[in-house]
Amino acid sequence: MMQEISEKTFYKQLSGSYAGAMVATVTGGAIAGFCAIFCGTQLGWTHLFTIIGLIVLAFCIGLLIFFIFKTAHMRQHPVFQRYGSASMLAARINDGLQHPRYFAKGFDDTLPFVTLMTKDFIVGGGELVSFMELKDFRSAQPAVIQEVRRIVVGNPAMTIGSVAANYATDKLMESKGVNGQTKFDRLIFKDAAGKEYMYAIRHMDMEAVLNLLQEIAPHIQIIPEAKRF
């Protein structure tokens, strides 16, 4: 059964992303604070290392305040200011799920979907605030994600280890259903201001999606693909 998107889904995703950022900021601030205190007591409070530690600590405190502010003002997220409230966008997405022009679901159930495109908008299921109406884009460029396999040479043990690691990664991806047909590349859009928006598209679907864009949004310029690692 397809997961229904709600207002709470939007806020849960946003609070989760902000919470992760805050944990990382607090951890970095704690390390910087400890280093600053240690260097200050051992080397002096005017020592370069102490000053650097204090600057990093101050930066982390400022960043933490920023994330707390963003969490407290989730309802004022730019996507809501541009397209309407979370409940309105949830209703549009749910309606779009009933009438998709392109729909991609992942190989597990952690996301409601990977990418949804209708005749009017596109949105990523892992970041619902990526919701954008197609009329606001000016260009689109496919980016093919290149799979890189590195083999360490010179040291026999490391060579064997790197080959084994690559093999294990391939087998893990196969067990999850990730293969040549379910591989995801990226479609990068740009708006009038040049800001980029990235959405996952199945490798096997990219050509069809580009043709679809030319049909439903002919104002969007299609740029030749780029290779990304």
XYZ file of N, CA, C and O in Angstrom, residues 20-135:
464
model
N 19.786 16.090 13.024
C 21.080 15.526 12.655
C 22.143 16.604 12.568
O 23.282 16.414 13.024
N 21.789 17.749 11.976
C 22.736 18.857 11.856
C 23.106 19.404 13.231
O 24.274 19.755 13.484
N 22.134 19.472 14.131
C 22.406 19.995 15.472
C 23.315 19.058 16.265
O 24.206 19.509 16.987
N 23.088 17.747 16.120
C 23.948 16.779 16.816
C 25.388 16.917 16.333
O 26.334 16.935 17.133
N 25.555 17.033 15.003
C 26.901 17.188 14.450
C 27.531 18.490 14.928
O 28.733 18.536 15.246
N 26.735 19.559 14.997
C 27.250 20.860 15.444
C 27.653 20.824 16.916
O 28.705 21.352 17.300
N 26.811 20.207 17.741
C 27.124 20.105 19.171
C 28.391 19.278 19.373
O 29.257 19.632 20.193
N 28.515 18.186 18.626
C 29.709 17.338 18.735
C 30.963 18.119 18.344
O 31.979 18.089 19.052
N 30.877 18.826 17.220
C 32.016 19.634 16.789
C 32.342 20.730 17.778
O 33.518 21.007 18.066
N 31.296 21.363 18.339
C 31.519 22.416 19.319
C 32.152 21.897 20.597
O 33.017 22.555 21.191
N 31.719 20.702 21.005
C 32.280 20.105 22.220
C 33.766 19.800 22.046
O 34.581 20.050 22.936
N 34.106 19.263 20.867
C 35.516 18.954 20.592
C 36.342 20.241 20.544
O 37.435 20.323 21.124
N 35.799 21.259 19.842
C 36.517 22.530 19.744
C 36.674 23.177 21.117
O 37.726 23.732 21.445
N 35.614 23.102 21.940
C 35.675 23.682 23.286
C 36.699 22.985 24.155
O 37.465 23.640 24.876
N 36.729 21.658 24.083
C 37.706 20.902 24.873
C 39.127 21.272 24.446
O 40.004 21.500 25.296
N 39.346 21.327 23.109
C 40.684 21.664 22.609
C 41.093 23.079 23.018
O 42.246 23.331 23.382
N 40.108 24.009 22.978
C 40.407 25.391 23.349
C 40.784 25.492 24.826
O 41.749 26.186 25.192
N 40.036 24.808 25.677
C 40.329 24.839 27.113
C 41.678 24.182 27.407
O 42.489 24.696 28.188
N 41.919 23.040 26.757
C 43.184 22.333 26.980
C 44.363 23.197 26.534
O 45.347 23.361 27.276
N 44.260 23.757 25.317
C 45.357 24.587 24.814
C 45.497 25.865 25.644
O 46.613 26.341 25.885
N 44.361 26.409 26.087
C 44.407 27.624 26.876
C 45.109 27.433 28.201
O 45.894 28.282 28.639
N 44.827 26.308 28.870
C 45.440 26.049 30.171
C 46.883 25.576 30.040
O 47.704 25.795 30.940
N 47.218 24.909 28.920
C 48.565 24.363 28.758
C 49.509 25.298 27.992
O 50.696 25.365 28.295
N 48.949 26.002 27.007
C 49.796 26.830 26.138
C 49.564 28.321 26.313
O 50.367 29.135 25.835
N 48.462 28.666 26.964
C 48.142 30.079 27.147
C 46.938 30.483 26.309
O 46.702 29.940 25.226
N 46.173 31.451 26.814
C 44.928 31.828 26.147
C 45.147 32.692 24.910
O 44.209 32.953 24.167
N 46.368 33.118 24.692
C 46.655 33.890 23.474
C 47.377 33.044 22.429
O 47.745 33.556 21.372
N 47.562 31.775 22.731
C 48.233 30.892 21.768
C 47.342 30.697 20.534
O 46.103 30.698 20.621
N 47.972 30.514 19.390
C 47.239 30.383 18.125
C 46.234 29.234 18.171
O 45.087 29.382 17.721
N 46.636 28.076 18.711
C 45.735 26.921 18.763
C 44.510 27.214 19.627
O 43.398 26.795 19.327
N 44.748 27.942 20.735
C 43.634 28.307 21.616
C 42.659 29.232 20.892
O 41.435 29.050 20.959
N 43.193 30.209 20.205
C 42.352 31.166 19.479
C 41.541 30.457 18.392
O 40.343 30.716 18.222
N 42.214 29.533 17.668
C 41.500 28.786 16.622
C 40.374 27.965 17.231
O 39.247 27.931 16.705
N 40.657 27.295 18.358
C 39.627 26.503 19.035
C 38.449 27.354 19.468
O 37.290 26.952 19.315
N 38.710 28.542 19.988
C 37.648 29.441 20.427
C 36.826 29.952 19.241
O 35.603 30.097 19.335
N 37.513 30.212 18.125
C 36.797 30.676 16.921
C 35.859 29.576 16.407
O 34.702 29.838 16.071
N 36.380 28.341 16.372
C 35.548 27.221 15.916
C 34.379 27.008 16.870
O 33.244 26.750 16.439
N 34.626 27.121 18.167
C 33.559 26.976 19.155
C 32.488 28.041 18.952
O 31.285 27.742 18.977
N 32.919 29.274 18.738
C 31.959 30.359 18.511
C 31.150 30.109 17.245
O 29.931 30.354 17.206
N 31.824 29.611 16.206
C 31.124 29.291 14.955
C 30.073 28.213 15.189
O 28.942 28.314 14.696
N 30.432 27.162 15.937
C 29.494 26.074 16.224
C 28.301 26.566 17.040
O 27.158 26.152 16.809
N 28.563 27.462 18.002
C 27.461 28.017 18.799
C 26.516 28.817 17.904
O 25.291 28.695 17.993
N 27.094 29.621 17.014
C 26.273 30.391 16.087
C 25.471 29.495 15.161
O 24.291 29.750 14.889
N 26.102 28.415 14.691
C 25.426 27.474 13.806
C 24.304 26.751 14.543
O 23.216 26.529 13.982
N 24.539 26.407 15.800
C 23.512 25.739 16.596
C 22.305 26.655 16.787
O 21.151 26.212 16.676
N 22.563 27.919 17.074
C 21.464 28.889 17.227
C 20.671 28.988 15.919
O 19.432 29.050 15.921
N 21.402 28.964 14.802
C 20.749 29.028 13.483
C 19.823 27.841 13.283
O 18.669 27.996 12.847
N 20.300 26.612 13.603
C 19.479 25.423 13.415
C 18.284 25.413 14.361
O 17.193 24.947 13.999
N 18.482 25.907 15.584
C 17.360 25.994 16.526
C 16.308 26.955 15.978
O 15.098 26.683 16.034
N 16.771 28.065 15.412
C 15.854 29.039 14.815
C 15.102 28.409 13.643
O 13.885 28.584 13.510
N 15.831 27.659 12.792
C 15.194 27.015 11.641
C 14.167 25.990 12.084
O 13.086 25.878 11.488
N 14.480 25.245 13.152
C 13.542 24.248 13.663
C 12.280 24.912 14.185
O 11.164 24.428 13.965
N 12.457 26.023 14.889
C 11.310 26.729 15.467
C 10.458 27.403 14.395
O 9.294 27.736 14.643
N 11.021 27.618 13.215
C 10.298 28.321 12.152
C 10.144 27.441 10.910
O 10.203 27.927 9.779
N 9.929 26.130 11.125
C 9.770 25.215 10.010
C 8.601 25.603 9.108
O 8.637 25.405 7.902
N 7.568 26.159 9.719
C 6.380 26.514 8.935
C 6.643 27.672 7.986
O 5.832 27.938 7.101
N 7.772 28.354 8.174
C 8.133 29.456 7.272
C 9.194 29.033 6.254
O 9.867 29.871 5.661
N 9.329 27.730 6.051
C 10.293 27.244 5.071
C 9.978 27.871 3.709
O 8.804 28.065 3.359
N 11.006 28.204 2.914
C 10.775 28.853 1.607
C 9.787 28.132 0.706
O 9.023 28.769 -0.023
N 9.767 26.782 0.755
C 8.838 26.061 -0.125
C 7.384 26.330 0.252
O 6.503 26.391 -0.613
N 7.128 26.538 1.547
C 5.762 26.838 1.981
C 5.386 28.267 1.609
O 4.228 28.552 1.271
N 6.352 29.163 1.697
C 6.095 30.553 1.312
C 5.827 30.665 -0.182
O 5.054 31.516 -0.623
N 6.462 29.785 -0.960
C 6.315 29.860 -2.412
C 5.058 29.156 -2.910
O 4.349 29.680 -3.781
N 4.765 27.967 -2.349
C 3.707 27.143 -2.930
C 2.529 26.853 -2.011
O 1.563 26.227 -2.447
N 2.587 27.278 -0.757
C 1.480 27.010 0.150
C 1.924 26.181 1.345
O 3.066 25.721 1.423
N 1.019 25.953 2.263
C 1.332 25.265 3.516
C 1.686 23.798 3.278
O 1.466 23.239 2.195
N 2.218 23.169 4.321
C 2.584 21.754 4.237
C 1.371 20.889 3.934
O 1.458 19.925 3.163
N 0.235 21.231 4.515
C -0.979 20.443 4.260
C -1.424 20.581 2.808
O -1.871 19.604 2.187
N -1.279 21.774 2.233
C -1.642 21.988 0.832
C -0.715 21.208 -0.090
O -1.170 20.562 -1.052
N 0.578 21.231 0.206
C 1.527 20.499 -0.625
C 1.329 18.990 -0.487
O 1.457 18.253 -1.475
N 1.018 18.540 0.727
C 0.760 17.118 0.935
C -0.425 16.666 0.090
O -0.399 15.588 -0.524
N -1.467 17.504 0.039
C -2.647 17.172 -0.769
C -2.282 17.111 -2.254
O -2.738 16.213 -2.974
N -1.455 18.039 -2.707
C -1.049 18.043 -4.118
C -0.215 16.806 -4.448
O -0.368 16.206 -5.518
N 0.685 16.429 -3.528
C 1.531 15.253 -3.754
C 0.677 13.986 -3.775
O 0.846 13.117 -4.643
N -0.254 13.873 -2.838
C -1.118 12.695 -2.802
C -1.955 12.588 -4.069
O -2.156 11.492 -4.607
N -2.433 13.725 -4.550
C -3.182 13.720 -5.803
C -2.255 13.336 -6.961
O -2.642 12.580 -7.859
N -1.019 13.843 -6.922
C -0.052 13.510 -7.966
C 0.299 12.037 -7.975
O 0.551 11.458 -9.040
N 0.320 11.415 -6.809
C 0.604 9.986 -6.731
C -0.486 9.159 -7.410
O -0.239 8.019 -7.820
N -1.672 9.726 -7.509
C -2.763 9.042 -8.199
C -2.695 9.256 -9.708
O -3.261 8.472 -10.471
N -2.008 10.329 -10.128
C -1.920 10.644 -11.562
C -0.484 11.032 -11.935
O -0.241 12.144 -12.398
N 0.475 10.143 -11.714
C 1.876 10.504 -11.987
C 2.201 10.453 -13.482
O 1.630 9.665 -14.229
N 3.113 11.320 -13.904
C 3.679 11.200 -15.236
C 5.002 10.432 -15.163
O 5.401 9.816 -16.115
N 5.672 10.546 -14.007
C 6.841 9.712 -13.737
C 6.870 9.403 -12.251
O 6.675 10.283 -11.409
N 7.092 8.138 -11.930
C 7.121 7.706 -10.536
C 8.229 6.680 -10.369
O 8.325 5.727 -11.141
N 9.090 6.885 -9.386
C 10.173 5.940 -9.103
C 10.151 5.606 -7.619
O 10.188 6.505 -6.773
N 10.066 4.328 -7.334
C 10.101 3.867 -5.948
C 11.427 3.205 -5.689
O 12.006 2.578 -6.584
N 11.943 3.340 -4.482
C 13.228 2.772 -4.130
C 13.164 1.276 -3.909
O 12.112 0.642 -4.056
N 14.315 0.678 -3.534
C 14.363 -0.764 -3.328
C 14.059 -1.151 -1.886
O 14.218 -2.302 -1.510
N 13.638 -0.203 -1.053
C 13.170 -0.525 0.293
C 12.003 0.395 0.625
O 11.562 1.181 -0.205
N 11.481 0.270 1.825
C 10.296 1.029 2.209
C 10.604 2.192 3.141
O 9.719 2.691 3.839
N 11.855 2.636 3.184
C 12.195 3.738 4.076
C 11.680 5.074 3.545
O 11.515 6.012 4.317
N 11.436 5.149 2.231
C 10.918 6.370 1.630
C 9.560 6.086 1.001
O 9.325 4.991 0.492
N 8.663 7.072 0.996
C 7.375 6.873 0.325
C 7.551 6.674 -1.176
O 6.807 5.936 -1.807
N 8.565 7.312 -1.734
C 8.947 7.153 -3.131
C 10.302 7.836 -3.301
O 10.770 8.533 -2.395
N 10.928 7.645 -4.442
C 12.195 8.323 -4.714
C 11.934 9.648 -5.422
O 12.370 10.705 -4.983
N 11.212 9.581 -6.540
C 10.899 10.792 -7.307
C 9.498 10.688 -7.882
O 9.103 9.625 -8.373
N 8.778 11.784 -7.810
C 7.443 11.879 -8.406
C 7.404 13.106 -9.308
O 7.788 14.201 -8.887
N 6.958 12.919 -10.543
C 6.763 14.044 -11.451
C 5.349 13.984 -12.017
O 4.894 12.920 -12.452
N 4.662 15.102 -11.970
C 3.351 15.220 -12.582
C 3.457 16.226 -13.731
O 4.552 16.688 -14.053
N 2.345 16.582 -14.313
C 2.377 17.572 -15.393
C 2.707 18.964 -14.874
O 3.016 19.865 -15.664
N 2.660 19.138 -13.532
C 2.876 20.460 -12.951
C 4.116 20.584 -12.083
O 4.698 21.659 -11.990
N 4.521 19.495 -11.397
C 5.601 19.617 -10.415
C 6.438 18.358 -10.355
O 6.091 17.310 -10.901
N 7.577 18.479 -9.637
C 8.454 17.346 -9.344
C 8.859 17.448 -7.877
O 8.988 18.550 -7.325
N 9.034 16.292 -7.224
C 9.410 16.285 -5.801
C 10.157 14.997 -5.495
O 9.895 13.948 -6.089
N 11.117 15.081 -4.588
C 11.845 13.906 -4.111
C 11.237 13.409 -2.813
O 10.955 14.198 -1.905
N 11.024 12.102 -2.704
C 10.391 11.551 -1.503
C 11.246 11.637 -0.264
O 10.735 11.684 0.850
N 12.569 11.672 -0.432
C 13.453 11.761 0.721
C 13.582 13.161 1.267
O 14.051 13.368 2.388
N 13.145 14.143 0.479
C 13.195 15.548 0.890
C 12.003 16.249 0.244
O 12.116 16.845 -0.819
N 10.866 16.167 0.911
C 9.630 16.681 0.325
C 9.678 18.181 0.076
O 8.956 18.698 -0.778
N 10.539 18.892 0.816
C 10.666 20.336 0.580
C 11.423 20.628 -0.713
O 11.646 21.790 -1.055
N 11.808 19.574 -1.446
C 12.383 19.765 -2.786
C 11.281 20.012 -3.817
O 11.570 20.170 -5.006
N 10.040 20.060 -3.365
C 8.886 20.301 -4.241
C 9.113 21.572 -5.074
O 9.399 22.631 -4.534
N 9.002 21.415 -6.391
C 9.118 22.565 -7.287
C 8.142 22.406 -8.446
O 7.964 21.309 -8.975
N 7.519 23.505 -8.811
C 6.667 23.491 -9.987
C 7.546 23.599 -11.229
O 8.522 24.370 -11.258
N 7.203 22.850 -12.256
C 8.025 22.798 -13.457
C 8.119 24.156 -14.140
O 9.125 24.466 -14.789
N 7.118 24.979 -13.976
C 7.126 26.294 -14.621
C 8.255 27.183 -14.108
O 8.639 28.165 -14.767
